Amino acid sequence: MEFFMAILPFLVLILVMYFLMIRPAQKKQKNVQDMQANMQKGDEIITIGGLHGTVESFDQKHMYIRTDAAGSAVLKFERVALKEIVK
């Protein structure tokens, strides 16, 4: 019983860290992966750098974005640079 009482604070600390730090990070990572998997041609997006544009095409690792500022140019970005799909 004394052993359990001695490790109880450590168990509580680990549990609190899980619910305050690890679990939210896992949920956010899952949401980002789902968003990248559901990206489609023609989606309006925002990159992590703040660039707004339209998805022209994409492959496993890259996405090709057309912006108003670039005119007819298509910019190539890593898919991990996707921050948000604007609905």
PDB file of C-alpha atoms in Angstrom:
ATOM      1  CA  MET A   1       0.000   0.000   0.000  1.00  0.00           C
ATOM      2  CA  GLU A   2       2.867   2.368   0.784  1.00  0.00           C
ATOM      3  CA  PHE A   3       4.388   1.678  -2.622  1.00  0.00           C
ATOM      4  CA  PHE A   4       1.141   2.634  -4.351  1.00  0.00           C
ATOM      5  CA  MET A   5       0.879   5.844  -2.343  1.00  0.00           C
ATOM      6  CA  ALA A   6       4.496   6.680  -3.229  1.00  0.00           C
ATOM      7  CA  ILE A   7       3.968   6.345  -7.010  1.00  0.00           C
ATOM      8  CA  LEU A   8       0.481   7.862  -7.063  1.00  0.00           C
ATOM      9  CA  PRO A   9       1.706  11.459  -7.637  1.00  0.00           C
ATOM     10  CA  PHE A  10       3.792  10.307 -10.616  1.00  0.00           C
ATOM     11  CA  LEU A  11       0.854   8.438 -12.114  1.00  0.00           C
ATOM     12  CA  VAL A  12      -1.380  11.491 -11.709  1.00  0.00           C
ATOM     13  CA  LEU A  13       1.292  13.699 -13.329  1.00  0.00           C
ATOM     14  CA  ILE A  14       1.602  11.346 -16.290  1.00  0.00           C
ATOM     15  CA  LEU A  15      -2.170  11.237 -16.694  1.00  0.00           C
ATOM     16  CA  VAL A  16      -2.464  15.040 -16.590  1.00  0.00           C
ATOM     17  CA  MET A  17       0.351  15.421 -19.139  1.00  0.00           C
ATOM     18  CA  TYR A  18      -1.381  12.948 -21.442  1.00  0.00           C
ATOM     19  CA  PHE A  19      -4.709  14.792 -21.398  1.00  0.00           C
ATOM     20  CA  LEU A  20      -3.224  18.305 -21.578  1.00  0.00           C
ATOM     21  CA  MET A  21      -0.373  17.782 -24.044  1.00  0.00           C
ATOM     22  CA  ILE A  22      -0.176  14.474 -25.853  1.00  0.00           C
ATOM     23  CA  ARG A  23      -3.825  13.821 -26.705  1.00  0.00           C
ATOM     24  CA  PRO A  24      -4.549  17.289 -28.193  1.00  0.00           C
ATOM     25  CA  ALA A  25      -1.373  17.078 -30.298  1.00  0.00           C
ATOM     26  CA  GLN A  26      -2.438  13.673 -31.628  1.00  0.00           C
ATOM     27  CA  LYS A  27      -5.909  15.004 -32.499  1.00  0.00           C
ATOM     28  CA  LYS A  28      -4.437  18.009 -34.303  1.00  0.00           C
ATOM     29  CA  GLN A  29      -2.042  15.798 -36.277  1.00  0.00           C
ATOM     30  CA  LYS A  30      -4.917  13.509 -37.293  1.00  0.00           C
ATOM     31  CA  ASN A  31      -6.982  16.512 -38.453  1.00  0.00           C
ATOM     32  CA  VAL A  32      -4.066  17.797 -40.551  1.00  0.00           C
ATOM     33  CA  GLN A  33      -3.538  14.374 -42.139  1.00  0.00           C
ATOM     34  CA  ASP A  34      -7.266  14.094 -42.926  1.00  0.00           C
ATOM     35  CA  MET A  35      -7.265  17.576 -44.470  1.00  0.00           C
ATOM     36  CA  GLN A  36      -4.253  16.735 -46.657  1.00  0.00           C
ATOM     37  CA  ALA A  37      -5.826  13.439 -47.717  1.00  0.00           C
ATOM     38  CA  ASN A  38      -9.129  15.141 -48.647  1.00  0.00           C
ATOM     39  CA  MET A  39      -7.558  17.971 -50.664  1.00  0.00           C
ATOM     40  CA  GLN A  40      -9.003  18.225 -54.191  1.00  0.00           C
ATOM     41  CA  LYS A  41      -8.221  20.132 -57.338  1.00  0.00           C
ATOM     42  CA  GLY A  42      -9.861  23.568 -57.232  1.00  0.00           C
ATOM     43  CA  ASP A  43      -9.829  23.898 -53.435  1.00  0.00           C
ATOM     44  CA  GLU A  44      -9.035  27.350 -52.078  1.00  0.00           C
ATOM     45  CA  ILE A  45      -6.209  26.924 -49.564  1.00  0.00           C
ATOM     46  CA  ILE A  46      -3.881  28.804 -47.241  1.00  0.00           C
ATOM     47  CA  THR A  47      -0.294  27.635 -46.695  1.00  0.00           C
ATOM     48  CA  ILE A  48       1.615  27.852 -43.424  1.00  0.00           C
ATOM     49  CA  GLY A  49       3.431  30.841 -44.924  1.00  0.00           C
ATOM     50  CA  GLY A  50       0.147  32.698 -45.435  1.00  0.00           C
ATOM     51  CA  LEU A  51      -0.083  32.272 -49.216  1.00  0.00           C
ATOM     52  CA  HIS A  52      -3.668  32.083 -50.502  1.00  0.00           C
ATOM     53  CA  GLY A  53      -4.312  30.173 -53.702  1.00  0.00           C
ATOM     54  CA  THR A  54      -6.148  27.494 -55.623  1.00  0.00           C
ATOM     55  CA  VAL A  55      -4.937  23.901 -55.954  1.00  0.00           C
ATOM     56  CA  GLU A  56      -4.144  23.172 -59.610  1.00  0.00           C
ATOM     57  CA  SER A  57      -2.893  19.633 -59.024  1.00  0.00           C
ATOM     58  CA  PHE A  58      -1.051  17.546 -56.472  1.00  0.00           C
ATOM     59  CA  ASP A  59       0.850  14.328 -56.099  1.00  0.00           C
ATOM     60  CA  GLN A  60       2.005  12.244 -53.154  1.00  0.00           C
ATOM     61  CA  LYS A  61       4.520  14.821 -51.899  1.00  0.00           C
ATOM     62  CA  HIS A  62       3.779  18.161 -53.603  1.00  0.00           C
ATOM     63  CA  MET A  63       0.887  20.459 -54.429  1.00  0.00           C
ATOM     64  CA  TYR A  64       0.792  22.991 -57.249  1.00  0.00           C
ATOM     65  CA  ILE A  65      -0.947  26.261 -56.425  1.00  0.00           C
ATOM     66  CA  ARG A  66      -2.132  29.131 -58.625  1.00  0.00           C
ATOM     67  CA  THR A  67      -2.385  32.535 -56.946  1.00  0.00           C
ATOM     68  CA  ASP A  68      -3.783  35.838 -58.158  1.00  0.00           C
ATOM     69  CA  ALA A  69      -0.443  37.542 -57.500  1.00  0.00           C
ATOM     70  CA  ALA A  70       1.537  35.101 -59.642  1.00  0.00           C
ATOM     71  CA  GLY A  71      -0.732  35.499 -62.669  1.00  0.00           C
ATOM     72  CA  SER A  72      -0.346  32.435 -64.843  1.00  0.00           C
ATOM     73  CA  ALA A  73       2.480  30.936 -62.770  1.00  0.00           C
ATOM     74  CA  VAL A  74       1.897  27.791 -60.769  1.00  0.00           C
ATOM     75  CA  LEU A  75       3.850  27.522 -57.521  1.00  0.00           C
ATOM     76  CA  LYS A  76       5.093  24.191 -56.165  1.00  0.00           C
ATOM     77  CA  PHE A  77       4.794  23.493 -52.419  1.00  0.00           C
ATOM     78  CA  GLU A  78       5.298  20.495 -50.180  1.00  0.00           C
ATOM     79  CA  ARG A  79       1.945  19.069 -49.086  1.00  0.00           C
ATOM     80  CA  VAL A  80       2.947  19.541 -45.438  1.00  0.00           C
ATOM     81  CA  ALA A  81       2.830  23.318 -46.067  1.00  0.00           C
ATOM     82  CA  LEU A  82      -0.977  23.128 -46.194  1.00  0.00           C
ATOM     83  CA  LYS A  83      -2.437  25.015 -43.251  1.00  0.00           C
ATOM     84  CA  GLU A  84      -6.129  25.208 -44.098  1.00  0.00           C
ATOM     85  CA  ILE A  85      -8.660  24.526 -46.800  1.00  0.00           C
ATOM     86  CA  VAL A  86     -10.983  27.526 -47.095  1.00  0.00           C
ATOM     87  CA  LYS A  87     -14.622  26.521 -47.480  1.00  0.00           C
TER      88      LYS A  87
END
